[in-house]
Short mmCIF file of C-alpha atoms in Angstrom, two decimals:
data_model
loop_
_atom_site.label_atom_id
_atom_site.label_comp_id
_atom_site.label_asym_id
_atom_site.label_seq_id
_atom_site.Cartn_x
_atom_site.Cartn_y
_atom_site.Cartn_z
CA UNK A 7 -79.95 2.17 -82.99
CA UNK A 8 -80.04 5.30 -80.82
CA UNK A 9 -78.78 3.27 -77.85
CA UNK A 10 -75.84 1.97 -79.85
CA UNK A 11 -74.99 5.45 -81.12
CA UNK A 12 -75.32 6.91 -77.61
CA UNK A 13 -73.07 4.17 -76.18
CA UNK A 14 -70.48 4.81 -78.89
CA UNK A 15 -70.48 8.60 -78.28
CA UNK A 16 -70.25 8.06 -74.49
CA UNK A 17 -67.35 5.62 -74.89
CA UNK A 18 -65.54 7.98 -77.29
CA UNK A 19 -65.94 10.96 -74.95
CA UNK A 20 -64.80 8.89 -71.96
CA UNK A 21 -61.65 7.78 -73.78
CA UNK A 22 -60.96 11.34 -74.93
CA UNK A 23 -61.43 12.83 -71.45
CA UNK A 24 -59.50 10.13 -69.58
CA UNK A 25 -56.69 10.03 -72.13
CA UNK A 26 -55.53 13.43 -70.89
CA UNK A 27 -52.53 13.28 -68.58
CA UNK A 28 -51.55 15.98 -66.12
CA UNK A 29 -47.90 16.34 -65.21
CA UNK A 30 -46.70 18.61 -62.38
CA UNK A 31 -43.17 19.99 -62.04
CA UNK A 32 -41.04 18.17 -59.48
CA UNK A 33 -39.06 21.02 -57.86
CA UNK A 34 -36.54 18.54 -56.42
CA UNK A 35 -35.44 17.60 -59.96
CA UNK A 36 -36.00 20.86 -61.83
CA UNK A 37 -34.35 24.26 -62.04
CA UNK A 38 -34.91 27.76 -63.46
CA UNK A 39 -31.56 29.43 -64.21
CA UNK A 40 -30.24 32.54 -65.89
CA UNK A 41 -26.93 33.98 -67.04
CA UNK A 42 -26.22 37.63 -67.89
CA UNK A 43 -23.09 39.45 -68.98
CA UNK A 44 -21.67 41.98 -66.52
CA UNK A 45 -19.61 45.00 -67.59
CA UNK A 46 -18.96 43.33 -70.92
CA UNK A 47 -16.26 41.07 -69.49
CA UNK A 48 -17.80 38.49 -67.16
CA UNK A 49 -21.07 36.75 -66.36
CA UNK A 50 -23.43 36.60 -63.39
CA UNK A 51 -25.37 33.41 -62.90
CA UNK A 52 -28.52 33.00 -60.89
CA UNK A 53 -31.62 30.98 -60.36
CA UNK A 54 -35.14 31.19 -59.02
CA UNK A 55 -35.76 28.92 -56.05
CA UNK A 56 -39.59 28.86 -56.19
CA UNK A 57 -41.55 27.85 -59.27
CA UNK A 58 -44.38 25.57 -60.34
CA UNK A 59 -45.72 24.22 -63.56
CA UNK A 60 -48.18 21.91 -65.20
CA UNK A 61 -48.29 20.17 -68.54
CA UNK A 62 -51.57 18.67 -69.72
CA UNK A 63 -51.10 16.26 -72.60
CA UNK A 64 -52.80 13.40 -74.40
CA UNK A 65 -50.76 10.64 -72.72
CA UNK A 66 -47.03 11.33 -72.99
CA UNK A 67 -47.44 12.99 -76.41
CA UNK A 68 -46.33 16.63 -76.16
CA UNK A 69 -47.56 17.62 -79.62
CA UNK A 70 -50.94 18.79 -78.32
CA UNK A 71 -49.93 19.61 -74.76
CA UNK A 72 -50.65 22.79 -72.85
CA UNK A 73 -47.87 24.26 -70.71
CA UNK A 74 -48.31 26.63 -67.76
CA UNK A 75 -45.40 27.74 -65.58
CA UNK A 76 -45.04 30.35 -62.84
CA UNK A 77 -41.82 31.61 -61.28
CA UNK A 78 -41.79 33.58 -58.01
CA UNK A 79 -39.72 36.70 -58.72
CA UNK A 80 -38.88 37.21 -55.03
CA UNK A 81 -37.07 33.86 -55.03
CA UNK A 82 -34.24 35.16 -57.25
CA UNK A 83 -30.90 33.87 -55.97
CA UNK A 84 -27.46 34.83 -57.25
CA UNK A 85 -25.65 33.93 -54.04
CA UNK A 86 -25.05 37.61 -53.20
CA UNK A 87 -27.65 39.05 -50.83
CA UNK A 88 -27.09 42.71 -51.79
CA UNK A 89 -27.46 41.91 -55.52
CA UNK A 90 -30.55 39.76 -54.89
CA UNK A 91 -32.17 42.62 -52.97
CA UNK A 92 -31.46 44.95 -55.92
CA UNK A 93 -32.91 42.43 -58.40
CA UNK A 94 -36.13 42.30 -56.34
CA UNK A 95 -36.42 46.11 -56.44
CA UNK A 96 -38.31 48.24 -58.98
CA UNK A 97 -35.04 48.59 -60.96
CA UNK A 98 -35.44 44.97 -62.04
CA UNK A 99 -38.31 42.57 -61.16
CA UNK A 100 -40.28 44.80 -58.75
CA UNK A 101 -41.07 41.59 -56.87
CA UNK A 102 -43.50 43.19 -54.43
CA UNK A 103 -45.74 44.45 -57.24
CA UNK A 104 -45.12 41.66 -59.79
CA UNK A 105 -44.82 38.52 -57.71
CA UNK A 106 -44.63 36.02 -60.57
CA UNK A 107 -43.36 35.62 -64.10
CA UNK A 108 -45.60 33.41 -66.25
CA UNK A 109 -45.35 31.29 -69.35
CA UNK A 110 -48.41 29.88 -71.11
CA UNK A 111 -47.66 27.49 -73.95
CA UNK A 112 -50.01 27.91 -76.89
CA UNK A 113 -48.68 25.32 -79.36
CA UNK A 114 -45.99 22.72 -79.91
CA UNK A 115 -44.39 21.93 -83.25
CA UNK A 116 -42.37 18.78 -83.87
CA UNK A 117 -40.13 18.59 -86.93
CA UNK A 118 -39.05 15.52 -88.90
CA UNK A 119 -35.91 15.17 -86.72
CA UNK A 120 -37.96 14.95 -83.48
CA UNK A 121 -36.98 18.50 -82.47
CA UNK A 122 -39.68 20.54 -80.76
CA UNK A 123 -40.48 24.24 -80.79
CA UNK A 124 -42.73 25.51 -78.02
CA UNK A 125 -44.69 28.69 -78.72
CA UNK A 126 -46.35 30.67 -76.00
CA UNK A 127 -46.78 33.87 -74.06
CA UNK A 128 -44.14 35.03 -71.59
CA UNK A 129 -45.20 37.61 -69.01
CA UNK A 130 -42.60 39.50 -67.00
CA UNK A 131 -43.76 42.47 -64.96
CA UNK A 132 -46.56 44.17 -66.94
CA UNK A 133 -45.49 42.95 -70.39
CA UNK A 134 -46.66 39.83 -72.24
CA UNK A 135 -44.93 38.79 -75.45
CA UNK A 136 -45.18 35.84 -77.82
CA UNK A 137 -42.02 33.74 -77.84
CA UNK A 138 -40.83 30.53 -79.48
CA UNK A 139 -38.28 28.34 -77.72
CA UNK A 140 -36.52 25.11 -78.69
CA UNK A 141 -37.50 22.20 -76.47
CA UNK A 142 -35.44 19.08 -75.92
CA UNK A 143 -37.74 16.24 -74.92
CA UNK A 144 -36.01 13.71 -72.69
CA UNK A 145 -38.80 11.14 -72.72
CA UNK A 146 -40.80 9.29 -70.08
CA UNK A 147 -39.69 6.74 -67.49
CA UNK A 148 -40.65 5.60 -63.98
CA UNK A 149 -39.08 7.01 -60.83
CA UNK A 150 -38.11 5.08 -57.68
CA UNK A 151 -41.69 5.25 -56.41
CA UNK A 152 -43.00 3.72 -59.65
CA UNK A 153 -44.61 6.95 -60.87
CA UNK A 154 -44.24 8.06 -64.47
CA UNK A 155 -41.96 11.06 -64.97
CA UNK A 156 -41.40 13.19 -68.04
CA UNK A 157 -38.33 15.34 -68.70
CA UNK A 158 -37.47 18.25 -70.95
CA UNK A 159 -35.20 21.27 -71.12
CA UNK A 160 -35.00 24.52 -73.02
CA UNK A 161 -32.45 27.27 -73.49
CA UNK A 162 -33.33 30.66 -74.94
CA UNK A 163 -32.49 34.38 -74.71
CA UNK A 164 -34.73 37.32 -73.81
CA UNK A 165 -34.02 41.02 -74.03
CA UNK A 166 -34.81 42.32 -70.53
CA UNK A 167 -35.60 45.80 -71.89
CA UNK A 168 -38.56 44.31 -73.80
CA UNK A 169 -40.10 43.46 -70.40
CA UNK A 170 -39.66 46.86 -68.72
CA UNK A 171 -36.52 45.88 -66.84
CA UNK A 172 -34.96 49.24 -67.65
CA UNK A 173 -31.99 49.46 -65.24
CA UNK A 174 -28.87 50.42 -67.22
CA UNK A 175 -30.65 50.76 -70.58
CA UNK A 176 -27.32 51.07 -72.43
CA UNK A 177 -26.38 47.53 -71.42
CA UNK A 178 -22.84 48.66 -70.56
CA UNK A 179 -22.93 47.40 -66.96
CA UNK A 180 -25.74 44.87 -67.12
CA UNK A 181 -26.30 43.33 -70.57
CA UNK A 182 -29.63 43.62 -72.33
CA UNK A 183 -29.81 39.92 -73.23
CA UNK A 184 -30.42 37.29 -70.56
CA UNK A 185 -29.75 33.61 -71.27
CA UNK A 186 -32.42 31.41 -69.69
CA UNK A 187 -31.92 27.69 -69.00
CA UNK A 188 -34.84 25.60 -67.78
CA UNK A 189 -34.63 21.96 -66.76
CA UNK A 190 -37.89 20.27 -65.81
CA UNK A 191 -38.86 16.84 -64.57
CA UNK A 192 -42.60 16.40 -64.20
CA UNK A 193 -44.55 13.72 -62.34
CA UNK A 194 -47.72 12.26 -63.81
CA UNK A 195 -50.71 12.89 -61.55
#
């Protein structure tokens, strides 16, 4: 009887451990973008060129997945070298001191309409805050190499002042709120 019980427990643990899937961000098919109002009349768009991320999930089910993403602050790119240099300075990201921004997903909630809300901790500079963001799950398919890929996107707003990005605290020249748009395609490992 002990052998049967031991075999059952071993089989259950093996299925549980091996049922986990790890998905890594494909930077060729992903992007980290932002949009911020300038002088109250126009918008500046930008992106970060270097980032990485991993999702660990039971199969392709995101309900119990863990999310970890890092963005290299020094890779900020607005297409204007002088502005990018300023954004890397202590006035904004202080990229030499704070080389990455991080997001650690702590839970995923799926409603009856198949909409997801991802909760987690966002760290920018020396500040970590709990946030909740809507997540649009694109599904799973196979790429041209036959590997499984998973896609999702999210759009949300953060107040830069909450993260010690204190340049122009009135928001008259550079708005306080930053719109963030993330598009990720991940490859199953």
